[in-house]
Amino acid sequence: MRVAIVGAGAVGRSIAGELLGNGHTVMLIEKDPRKVRTKSVPGAEWVQADACEVSSLEEAQLATCDVVVAATGDDKANLVVSLLAKTEFAVNRVVARVKDPRNEWLYTEAWGVDVAVSTPRVLAALVEEAVTVGDVVRLMSFRKGAANLVEITLAEDTPWVGRALREVPLPRETVLSAILRGQRVITPTPDEPLEAGDELLFITHAEVEDQLKTVFAPAADGGRTA
């Protein structure tokens, strides 16, 4: 893909390095000349310009990009860049960084944002994922919250330990995408037996997350009788 990253601070440069390492073409757009450090990401195309100006984005040929990442440290700038990328240049996918979690409610389709990333929220989810057993932990949202990636770590007293996946009554429109067991990543199959401590990764809707929690609760709280 061809990816434009607006904001060449530590976050923007880190994203650029990862994408370049994965074989993508990256263009870094930075307003502050002091942050234009071409040697820090040598494989990227660098553009010094104000990405909140339509003329600057036209000169950078933003319309040729498959993805735009608004990664500045200013929520206002990220929202303006997202809106321009989507409405003026018809960029297929816009990912925006949320600097202040209080502004997260603004990062919607109305502002051209396809995916909003809030570092505090992601870090909190990862902490919960590491220490929570038997509860549903939301790791990520897709398509404005239409679907979520959630994780459940199986407790020892769940009634499904030792039973095959085919026996588990999952809620509607819920897909088990992977099982993490120790250092292994297991592709789910109907005959795969579950083990205590398994981390189950699901794609599901927010409306059925409570149902999912009930399914894997101890028998006294729901569990097998769900």
Coordinates of N, CA and C in Angstrom, one line a residue:
M1 N 0.8 -1.2 0.0 CA 0.0 0.0 0.0 C 0.9 1.2 0.0
R2 N 0.3 2.3 -0.4 CA 0.9 3.6 -0.3 C 0.2 4.3 0.9
V3 N 1.0 4.7 1.9 CA 0.4 5.2 3.1 C 1.0 6.6 3.4
A4 N 0.1 7.6 3.6 CA 0.6 8.9 4.0 C 0.4 9.0 5.5
I5 N 1.5 9.5 6.2 CA 1.4 9.7 7.7 C 1.6 11.2 7.9
V6 N 0.6 11.8 8.6 CA 0.7 13.2 8.9 C 1.2 13.3 10.3
G7 N 2.4 14.0 10.5 CA 3.0 14.1 11.8 C 4.2 13.2 11.9
A8 N 5.4 13.8 11.9 CA 6.6 13.0 11.9 C 7.3 13.1 13.3
G9 N 6.5 13.1 14.4 CA 7.0 13.0 15.7 C 7.4 11.5 16.0
A10 N 7.6 11.2 17.2 CA 8.0 9.8 17.6 C 7.0 8.8 17.1
V11 N 5.7 9.1 17.3 CA 4.6 8.2 16.9 C 4.6 8.0 15.4
G12 N 4.6 9.1 14.6 CA 4.6 9.0 13.2 C 5.8 8.3 12.6
R13 N 7.0 8.6 13.1 CA 8.2 7.9 12.6 C 8.1 6.4 13.0
S14 N 7.6 6.0 14.1 CA 7.6 4.6 14.5 C 6.6 3.9 13.6
I15 N 5.5 4.5 13.3 CA 4.5 3.8 12.4 C 5.1 3.7 11.0
A16 N 5.8 4.7 10.6 CA 6.5 4.7 9.2 C 7.5 3.5 9.2
G17 N 8.3 3.4 10.2 CA 9.3 2.4 10.2 C 8.7 1.0 10.1
E18 N 7.6 0.7 10.9 CA 6.9 -0.5 10.8 C 6.4 -0.8 9.5
L19 N 5.7 0.2 8.9 CA 5.1 0.0 7.5 C 6.1 -0.3 6.5
L20 N 7.2 0.5 6.5 CA 8.3 0.2 5.6 C 8.9 -1.2 5.7
G21 N 9.0 -1.6 6.9 CA 9.5 -3.0 7.2 C 8.6 -4.0 6.6
N22 N 7.3 -3.7 6.5 CA 6.4 -4.6 6.0 C 6.2 -4.5 4.5
G23 N 7.0 -3.7 3.8 CA 7.0 -3.6 2.4 C 6.1 -2.5 1.8
H24 N 5.6 -1.6 2.6 CA 4.7 -0.6 2.1 C 5.4 0.7 1.7
T25 N 4.8 1.5 0.9 CA 5.4 2.8 0.5 C 4.9 3.9 1.5
V26 N 5.7 4.7 2.0 CA 5.3 5.6 3.1 C 5.7 7.0 2.7
M27 N 4.8 8.0 2.9 CA 5.1 9.4 2.8 C 4.8 10.1 4.1
L28 N 5.8 10.7 4.6 CA 5.6 11.5 5.9 C 5.4 12.9 5.6
I29 N 4.3 13.5 6.1 CA 4.1 14.9 5.9 C 4.2 15.6 7.3
E30 N 5.1 16.6 7.3 CA 5.3 17.3 8.6 C 5.4 18.8 8.4
K31 N 4.7 19.6 9.2 CA 4.7 21.0 9.1 C 5.9 21.7 9.7
D32 N 6.4 21.2 10.8 CA 7.5 21.8 11.5 C 8.9 21.3 10.9
P33 N 9.6 22.2 10.3 CA 10.9 21.9 9.6 C 11.9 21.2 10.6
R34 N 11.8 21.5 11.9 CA 12.7 20.9 12.8 C 12.5 19.4 13.0
K35 N 11.3 18.9 12.6 CA 10.9 17.5 12.8 C 11.2 16.7 11.5
V36 N 11.6 17.4 10.4 CA 11.8 16.7 9.1 C 13.2 16.2 9.2
R37 N 13.3 15.0 9.7 CA 14.6 14.3 9.9 C 14.7 13.1 8.9
T38 N 15.1 13.3 7.7 CA 15.0 12.3 6.7 C 15.9 11.1 7.0
K39 N 16.9 11.3 7.8 CA 17.8 10.1 8.1 C 17.2 9.2 9.2
S40 N 16.2 9.7 9.9 CA 15.5 8.9 10.9 C 14.6 7.8 10.3
V41 N 14.1 8.1 9.1 CA 13.3 7.1 8.4 C 13.7 7.2 6.9
P42 N 14.9 6.7 6.6 CA 15.5 6.9 5.3 C 14.7 6.3 4.1
G43 N 13.8 5.3 4.4 CA 13.1 4.7 3.3 C 11.8 5.5 2.9
A44 N 11.5 6.5 3.7 CA 10.2 7.2 3.5 C 10.4 8.4 2.6
E45 N 9.3 8.8 1.9 CA 9.3 10.1 1.2 C 8.9 11.2 2.2
W46 N 9.6 12.2 2.2 CA 9.3 13.3 3.2 C 8.8 14.5 2.5
V47 N 7.7 15.1 3.1 CA 7.1 16.3 2.5 C 6.9 17.3 3.7
Q48 N 7.5 18.5 3.6 CA 7.3 19.5 4.6 C 6.2 20.4 4.1
A49 N 5.1 20.3 4.8 CA 3.9 21.1 4.4 C 2.9 21.0 5.5
D50 N 1.9 21.9 5.4 CA 0.8 22.0 6.4 C -0.3 21.1 5.9
A51 N -0.5 20.0 6.5 CA -1.5 19.0 6.0 C -2.9 19.4 6.2
C52 N -3.1 20.6 6.9 CA -4.5 21.1 7.0 C -4.9 22.0 5.9
E53 N -4.0 22.2 4.9 CA -4.2 23.0 3.8 C -4.5 22.1 2.6
V54 N -5.6 22.3 1.9 CA -5.9 21.5 0.7 C -4.8 21.5 -0.3
S55 N -4.3 22.7 -0.6 CA -3.3 22.9 -1.6 C -2.0 22.1 -1.3
S56 N -1.7 22.0 0.0 CA -0.5 21.2 0.4 C -0.7 19.7 0.1
L57 N -2.0 19.2 0.4 CA -2.3 17.8 0.1 C -2.4 17.5 -1.3
E58 N -2.8 18.5 -2.1 CA -2.8 18.3 -3.6 C -1.4 18.1 -4.1
E59 N -0.5 19.0 -3.7 CA 0.9 18.9 -4.1 C 1.5 17.6 -3.7
A60 N 1.1 17.1 -2.5 CA 1.6 15.8 -2.1 C 0.9 14.6 -2.7
Q61 N -0.1 14.9 -3.6 CA -0.8 13.8 -4.3 C -1.4 12.8 -3.3
L62 N -2.2 13.4 -2.4 CA -2.8 12.5 -1.4 C -3.8 11.5 -2.0
A63 N -4.4 11.9 -3.1 CA -5.3 11.0 -3.7 C -4.8 9.7 -4.2
T64 N -3.4 9.6 -4.3 CA -2.8 8.4 -4.7 C -2.6 7.4 -3.6
C65 N -2.9 7.9 -2.3 CA -2.6 7.0 -1.2 C -3.8 6.1 -0.9
D66 N -3.5 4.9 -0.4 CA -4.6 4.0 0.0 C -5.0 4.2 1.4
V67 N -4.1 4.7 2.2 CA -4.4 4.9 3.7 C -3.7 6.3 4.1
V68 N -4.5 7.0 4.9 CA -3.9 8.2 5.6 C -3.9 8.0 7.1
V69 N -2.8 8.2 7.7 CA -2.7 8.1 9.2 C -2.5 9.5 9.7
A70 N -3.5 10.0 10.5 CA -3.3 11.3 11.1 C -2.7 11.1 12.5
A71 N -1.4 11.4 12.6 CA -0.7 11.0 13.8 C 0.0 12.1 14.5
T72 N -0.6 13.4 14.4 CA 0.0 14.5 15.1 C -0.4 14.5 16.5
G73 N 0.2 15.3 17.3 CA -0.1 15.4 18.7 C -1.2 16.4 19.0
D74 N -1.9 16.8 17.9 CA -3.0 17.8 18.1 C -4.3 17.2 17.5
D75 N -5.3 17.0 18.4 CA -6.5 16.4 18.0 C -7.2 17.3 16.9
K76 N -7.2 18.6 17.0 CA -7.8 19.4 16.0 C -7.2 19.2 14.6
A77 N -5.9 19.1 14.6 CA -5.2 18.9 13.3 C -5.6 17.5 12.7
N78 N -5.6 16.5 13.6 CA -5.9 15.1 13.2 C -7.3 15.0 12.6
L79 N -8.2 15.7 13.2 CA -9.6 15.7 12.7 C -9.7 16.4 11.3
V80 N -9.1 17.5 11.2 CA -9.1 18.3 9.9 C -8.5 17.4 8.8
V81 N -7.3 16.8 9.1 CA -6.6 16.0 8.1 C -7.5 14.8 7.7
S82 N -8.2 14.2 8.7 CA -9.1 13.1 8.4 C -10.2 13.5 7.5
L83 N -10.8 14.6 7.8 CA -12.0 15.1 7.0 C -11.5 15.4 5.6
L84 N -10.4 16.1 5.4 CA -9.9 16.5 4.1 C -9.6 15.2 3.3
A85 N -8.9 14.3 4.0 CA -8.5 13.0 3.3 C -9.7 12.3 2.7
K86 N -10.8 12.2 3.5 CA -11.9 11.5 3.1 C -12.8 12.2 2.1
T87 N -13.1 13.5 2.4 CA -14.0 14.2 1.5 C -13.4 14.9 0.3
E88 N -12.2 15.3 0.4 CA -11.5 16.0 -0.7 C -10.7 15.1 -1.6
F89 N -10.2 14.0 -1.0 CA -9.3 13.2 -1.8 C -9.7 11.7 -1.8
A90 N -10.9 11.4 -1.3 CA -11.5 10.1 -1.4 C -10.5 9.0 -1.0
V91 N -9.8 9.2 0.1 CA -8.9 8.1 0.6 C -9.7 7.0 1.2
N92 N -9.3 5.8 0.8 CA -10.2 4.6 1.2 C -10.2 4.4 2.7
R93 N -9.1 4.6 3.4 CA -9.1 4.3 4.8 C -8.3 5.4 5.5
V94 N -8.9 5.9 6.6 CA -8.3 7.0 7.4 C -8.2 6.5 8.8
V95 N -7.0 6.5 9.4 CA -6.7 6.1 10.7 C -6.3 7.4 11.5
A96 N -6.8 7.6 12.6 CA -6.5 8.9 13.3 C -6.1 8.6 14.8
R97 N -5.1 9.3 15.2 CA -4.6 9.2 16.6 C -5.4 10.1 17.5
V98 N -5.9 9.6 18.6 CA -6.6 10.4 19.6 C -5.6 10.8 20.7
K99 N -5.3 12.1 20.7 CA -4.3 12.5 21.7 C -4.9 12.6 23.1
D100 N -6.1 13.3 23.2 CA -6.8 13.5 24.5 C -8.0 12.6 24.5
P101 N -8.1 11.6 25.4 CA -9.2 10.7 25.4 C -10.6 11.4 25.5
R102 N -10.6 12.6 26.1 CA -11.8 13.3 26.2 C -12.4 13.7 24.8
N103 N -11.6 13.7 23.8 CA -12.0 14.1 22.5 C -12.4 12.9 21.6
E104 N -12.3 11.7 22.2 CA -12.5 10.5 21.3 C -13.9 10.5 20.7
W105 N -14.9 11.1 21.3 CA -16.2 11.1 20.8 C -16.3 11.8 19.5
L106 N -15.4 12.7 19.2 CA -15.4 13.4 17.9 C -14.9 12.6 16.7
Y107 N -14.1 11.5 17.0 CA -13.5 10.8 16.0 C -14.5 9.8 15.3
T108 N -15.4 10.3 14.5 CA -16.4 9.5 13.9 C -16.4 9.6 12.4
E109 N -17.3 8.9 11.7 CA -17.4 9.0 10.3 C -17.7 10.4 9.8
A110 N -18.4 11.2 10.6 CA -18.7 12.6 10.3 C -17.4 13.4 10.0
W111 N -16.3 13.0 10.7 CA -15.0 13.7 10.5 C -14.1 12.9 9.6
G112 N -14.7 11.9 8.9 CA -13.9 11.1 8.0 C -13.0 10.0 8.6
V113 N -13.2 9.7 9.9 CA -12.3 8.8 10.6 C -12.9 7.4 10.4
D114 N -12.1 6.4 9.9 CA -12.5 5.0 9.9 C -12.1 4.3 11.1
V115 N -10.9 4.6 11.6 CA -10.4 3.9 12.8 C -9.8 5.0 13.7
A116 N -10.2 5.0 15.0 CA -9.6 6.0 15.9 C -8.8 5.2 16.9
V117 N -7.6 5.6 17.2 CA -6.7 4.9 18.1 C -6.3 5.8 19.3
S118 N -6.8 5.4 20.5 CA -6.5 6.1 21.7 C -5.5 5.3 22.5
T119 N -4.2 5.8 22.6 CA -3.2 5.1 23.3 C -3.6 4.7 24.8
P120 N -4.2 5.6 25.6 CA -4.6 5.2 26.9 C -5.6 4.1 26.9
R121 N -6.5 4.1 26.0 CA -7.5 3.0 25.9 C -6.9 1.7 25.6
V122 N -6.0 1.7 24.6 CA -5.3 0.5 24.1 C -4.5 -0.1 25.3
L123 N -3.7 0.8 26.0 CA -2.9 0.3 27.1 C -3.7 -0.2 28.2
A124 N -4.8 0.4 28.5 CA -5.7 -0.1 29.6 C -6.3 -1.5 29.2
A125 N -6.6 -1.7 27.9 CA -7.1 -2.9 27.5 C -6.1 -4.0 27.6
L126 N -4.8 -3.7 27.2 CA -3.7 -4.7 27.3 C -3.5 -5.0 28.8
V127 N -3.6 -4.1 29.7 CA -3.4 -4.4 31.1 C -4.5 -5.3 31.6
E128 N -5.7 -5.0 31.2 CA -6.8 -5.9 31.6 C -6.7 -7.3 31.0
E129 N -6.3 -7.3 29.8 CA -6.1 -8.6 29.1 C -5.0 -9.5 29.8
A130 N -4.0 -8.8 30.4 CA -2.9 -9.6 31.0 C -3.3 -10.1 32.4
V131 N -4.3 -9.4 33.1 CA -4.6 -9.8 34.5 C -6.0 -10.3 34.7
T132 N -6.9 -10.2 33.7 CA -8.3 -10.6 33.9 C -8.5 -12.0 33.5
V133 N -9.2 -12.8 34.3 CA -9.6 -14.1 34.0 C -11.1 -14.3 34.1
G134 N -11.7 -14.8 33.0 CA -13.1 -15.1 33.0 C -14.0 -13.9 32.7
D135 N -13.4 -12.8 32.3 CA -14.2 -11.6 31.9 C -13.9 -11.3 30.5
V136 N -14.8 -10.5 29.9 CA -14.7 -10.1 28.5 C -13.9 -8.8 28.5
V137 N -12.7 -8.8 27.8 CA -11.9 -7.6 27.7 C -11.9 -7.1 26.2
R138 N -12.4 -5.9 26.0 CA -12.4 -5.4 24.6 C -11.1 -4.8 24.2
L139 N -10.5 -5.4 23.2 CA -9.1 -5.0 22.8 C -9.1 -3.9 21.7
M140 N -10.1 -4.0 20.8 CA -10.2 -3.1 19.6 C -11.5 -3.1 19.0
S141 N -11.9 -2.0 18.4 CA -13.2 -1.8 17.7 C -12.9 -1.6 16.2
F142 N -13.9 -2.2 15.4 CA -13.8 -2.0 14.0 C -15.1 -1.4 13.5
R143 N -15.0 -0.6 12.4 CA -16.1 0.0 11.7 C -17.0 0.7 12.7
K144 N -16.4 1.7 13.3 CA -17.2 2.5 14.3 C -17.9 1.8 15.4
G145 N -17.3 0.7 15.8 CA -17.9 -0.1 16.9 C -18.9 -1.1 16.5
A146 N -19.0 -1.3 15.1 CA -20.0 -2.3 14.6 C -19.5 -3.7 15.0
A147 N -18.2 -3.9 15.2 CA -17.6 -5.2 15.6 C -16.5 -4.9 16.5
N148 N -16.3 -5.8 17.5 CA -15.2 -5.6 18.4 C -14.3 -6.9 18.5
L149 N -13.0 -6.7 18.7 CA -12.1 -7.8 19.1 C -12.1 -7.9 20.6
V150 N -12.5 -9.0 21.1 CA -12.5 -9.2 22.6 C -11.8 -10.4 23.0
E151 N -11.4 -10.5 24.2 CA -10.6 -11.6 24.7 C -11.2 -12.1 26.0
I152 N -11.2 -13.4 26.2 CA -11.6 -14.1 27.4 C -10.5 -15.1 27.8
T153 N -10.0 -15.1 29.0 CA -9.1 -16.1 29.5 C -9.9 -17.1 30.3
L154 N -9.9 -18.3 30.0 CA -10.7 -19.4 30.6 C -10.2 -19.6 32.0
A155 N -11.2 -19.5 33.0 CA -10.9 -19.9 34.4 C -10.9 -21.4 34.5
E156 N -10.3 -21.9 35.6 CA -10.2 -23.3 35.8 C -11.6 -23.9 36.1
D157 N -12.5 -23.1 36.6 CA -13.8 -23.6 37.0 C -14.9 -23.4 35.9
T158 N -14.5 -23.0 34.7 CA -15.5 -22.9 33.7 C -15.9 -24.3 33.3
P159 N -17.2 -24.5 33.0 CA -17.6 -25.9 32.6 C -17.1 -26.4 31.3
W160 N -16.5 -25.5 30.5 CA -16.1 -25.9 29.1 C -14.7 -26.4 29.1
V161 N -14.0 -26.4 30.1 CA -12.6 -27.0 30.1 C -12.7 -28.5 29.8
G162 N -11.9 -28.9 28.8 CA -11.9 -30.3 28.5 C -12.9 -30.7 27.4
R163 N -13.8 -29.7 27.1 CA -14.9 -30.0 26.1 C -14.5 -29.4 24.8
A164 N -15.0 -30.0 23.7 CA -14.7 -29.5 22.3 C -15.5 -28.2 22.0
L165 N -14.9 -27.4 21.2 CA -15.4 -26.2 20.8 C -16.9 -26.3 20.2
R166 N -17.1 -27.4 19.5 CA -18.4 -27.6 18.9 C -19.6 -27.6 19.9
E167 N -19.2 -27.8 21.2 CA -20.3 -27.9 22.2 C -20.6 -26.6 22.9
V168 N -19.8 -25.6 22.6 CA -19.9 -24.3 23.2 C -21.0 -23.5 22.5
P169 N -22.1 -23.0 23.1 CA -23.2 -22.3 22.5 C -22.8 -20.8 22.4
L170 N -22.1 -20.4 21.3 CA -21.7 -19.0 21.2 C -22.9 -18.2 20.8
P171 N -22.9 -16.9 21.2 CA -24.0 -16.0 20.8 C -24.0 -15.8 19.3
R172 N -25.0 -15.2 18.8 CA -25.2 -15.0 17.4 C -24.1 -14.0 16.9
E173 N -23.7 -14.2 15.7 CA -22.7 -13.3 15.0 C -21.4 -13.1 15.9
T174 N -21.0 -14.2 16.5 CA -19.8 -14.2 17.3 C -18.8 -15.3 16.7
V175 N -17.6 -14.9 16.3 CA -16.6 -15.7 15.7 C -15.4 -15.9 16.6
L176 N -15.0 -17.1 16.9 CA -13.8 -17.3 17.6 C -12.6 -17.3 16.5
S177 N -11.7 -16.4 16.6 CA -10.7 -16.2 15.6 C -9.4 -16.9 15.9
A178 N -9.1 -17.1 17.2 CA -7.8 -17.7 17.6 C -7.8 -18.1 19.1
I179 N -7.0 -19.1 19.4 CA -6.8 -19.5 20.7 C -5.3 -19.4 21.1
L180 N -5.0 -18.7 22.1 CA -3.6 -18.5 22.5 C -3.4 -19.4 23.7
R181 N -2.5 -20.4 23.6 CA -2.3 -21.4 24.6 C -0.8 -21.4 24.9
G182 N -0.3 -20.8 26.0 CA 1.1 -20.7 26.2 C 1.8 -19.9 25.1
Q183 N 2.8 -20.5 24.4 CA 3.4 -19.8 23.3 C 2.8 -20.2 22.0
R184 N 1.7 -20.9 22.0 CA 1.1 -21.4 20.7 C -0.1 -20.5 20.3
V185 N -0.2 -20.4 19.0 CA -1.4 -19.7 18.4 C -2.2 -20.8 17.7
I186 N -3.4 -21.2 18.2 CA -4.1 -22.3 17.6 C -5.3 -21.8 16.8
T187 N -5.4 -22.4 15.6 CA -6.6 -22.1 14.7 C -7.7 -22.9 15.2
P188 N -8.8 -22.3 15.6 CA -10.0 -23.0 16.2 C -10.6 -24.0 15.2
T189 N -10.8 -25.3 15.7 CA -11.6 -26.3 14.9 C -12.7 -26.8 15.8
P190 N -13.7 -27.4 15.2 CA -14.8 -27.9 16.1 C -14.4 -28.9 17.1
D191 N -13.4 -29.7 16.8 CA -13.0 -30.7 17.8 C -11.9 -30.3 18.7
E192 N -11.5 -29.1 18.7 CA -10.4 -28.6 19.6 C -10.9 -28.6 21.0
P193 N -10.3 -29.3 22.0 CA -10.7 -29.2 23.4 C -10.1 -27.9 24.0
L194 N -10.9 -27.3 24.9 CA -10.5 -26.1 25.6 C -9.7 -26.5 26.9
E195 N -8.8 -25.6 27.3 CA -8.0 -25.8 28.5 C -8.0 -24.6 29.3
A196 N -7.9 -24.8 30.6 CA -7.9 -23.7 31.6 C -6.7 -22.8 31.2
G197 N -6.9 -21.5 31.2 CA -5.8 -20.6 30.9 C -5.8 -20.2 29.4
D198 N -6.6 -20.9 28.6 CA -6.6 -20.5 27.2 C -7.1 -19.1 27.0
E199 N -6.5 -18.3 26.1 CA -7.0 -17.0 25.8 C -7.7 -17.1 24.5
L200 N -9.0 -16.8 24.5 CA -9.9 -16.9 23.4 C -10.1 -15.5 22.8
L201 N -9.8 -15.4 21.5 CA -10.0 -14.1 20.8 C -11.2 -14.2 19.9
F202 N -12.2 -13.3 20.2 CA -13.5 -13.3 19.4 C -13.7 -12.0 18.7
I203 N -14.3 -12.1 17.5 CA -14.9 -11.0 16.8 C -16.4 -11.0 17.1
T204 N -17.0 -9.9 17.7 CA -18.4 -10.0 18.0 C -19.0 -8.6 18.1
H205 N -20.2 -8.5 18.4 CA -20.9 -7.2 18.6 C -21.0 -6.9 20.1
A206 N -21.0 -5.6 20.4 CA -21.0 -5.1 21.7 C -22.3 -5.6 22.4
E207 N -23.4 -5.7 21.7 CA -24.7 -6.1 22.3 C -24.6 -7.5 22.9
V208 N -23.7 -8.4 22.4 CA -23.7 -9.8 22.9 C -22.5 -10.1 23.7
E209 N -21.8 -9.1 24.1 CA -20.6 -9.3 24.9 C -21.0 -9.9 26.3
D210 N -22.1 -9.4 26.9 CA -22.5 -9.9 28.1 C -23.0 -11.4 28.0
Q211 N -23.6 -11.7 26.9 CA -24.0 -13.1 26.7 C -22.7 -14.0 26.6
L212 N -21.7 -13.5 25.9 CA -20.5 -14.3 25.8 C -19.8 -14.5 27.1
K213 N -19.8 -13.5 28.0 CA -19.3 -13.6 29.4 C -20.1 -14.7 30.1
T214 N -21.4 -14.7 30.0 CA -22.3 -15.7 30.6 C -22.0 -17.1 30.2
V215 N -21.7 -17.3 28.9 CA -21.4 -18.6 28.4 C -20.2 -19.2 29.1
F216 N -19.2 -18.4 29.4 CA -18.0 -19.0 29.9 C -17.9 -18.8 31.4
A217 N -19.0 -18.4 32.0 CA -19.0 -18.2 33.5 C -19.0 -19.6 34.2
P218 N -18.6 -19.7 35.5 CA -18.8 -20.9 36.2 C -20.2 -21.4 36.1
A219 N -20.4 -22.7 36.3 CA -21.8 -23.3 36.1 C -22.8 -22.6 37.0
A220 N -22.4 -22.3 38.2 CA -23.3 -21.7 39.2 C -23.8 -20.3 38.7
D221 N -23.0 -19.6 37.8 CA -23.4 -18.3 37.4 C -24.0 -18.3 36.0
G222 N -24.1 -19.5 35.4 CA -24.6 -19.5 34.0 C -23.9 -20.7 33.3
G223 N -22.7 -20.5 32.8 CA -21.9 -21.5 32.2 C -22.6 -22.4 31.2
R224 N -22.5 -23.7 31.5 CA -23.0 -24.7 30.6 C -24.5 -24.6 30.4
T225 N -25.2 -24.0 31.3 CA -26.7 -23.9 31.2 C -27.1 -22.7 30.4
A226 N -26.1 -21.9 29.9 CA -26.5 -20.8 29.1 C -27.2 -21.1 27.8

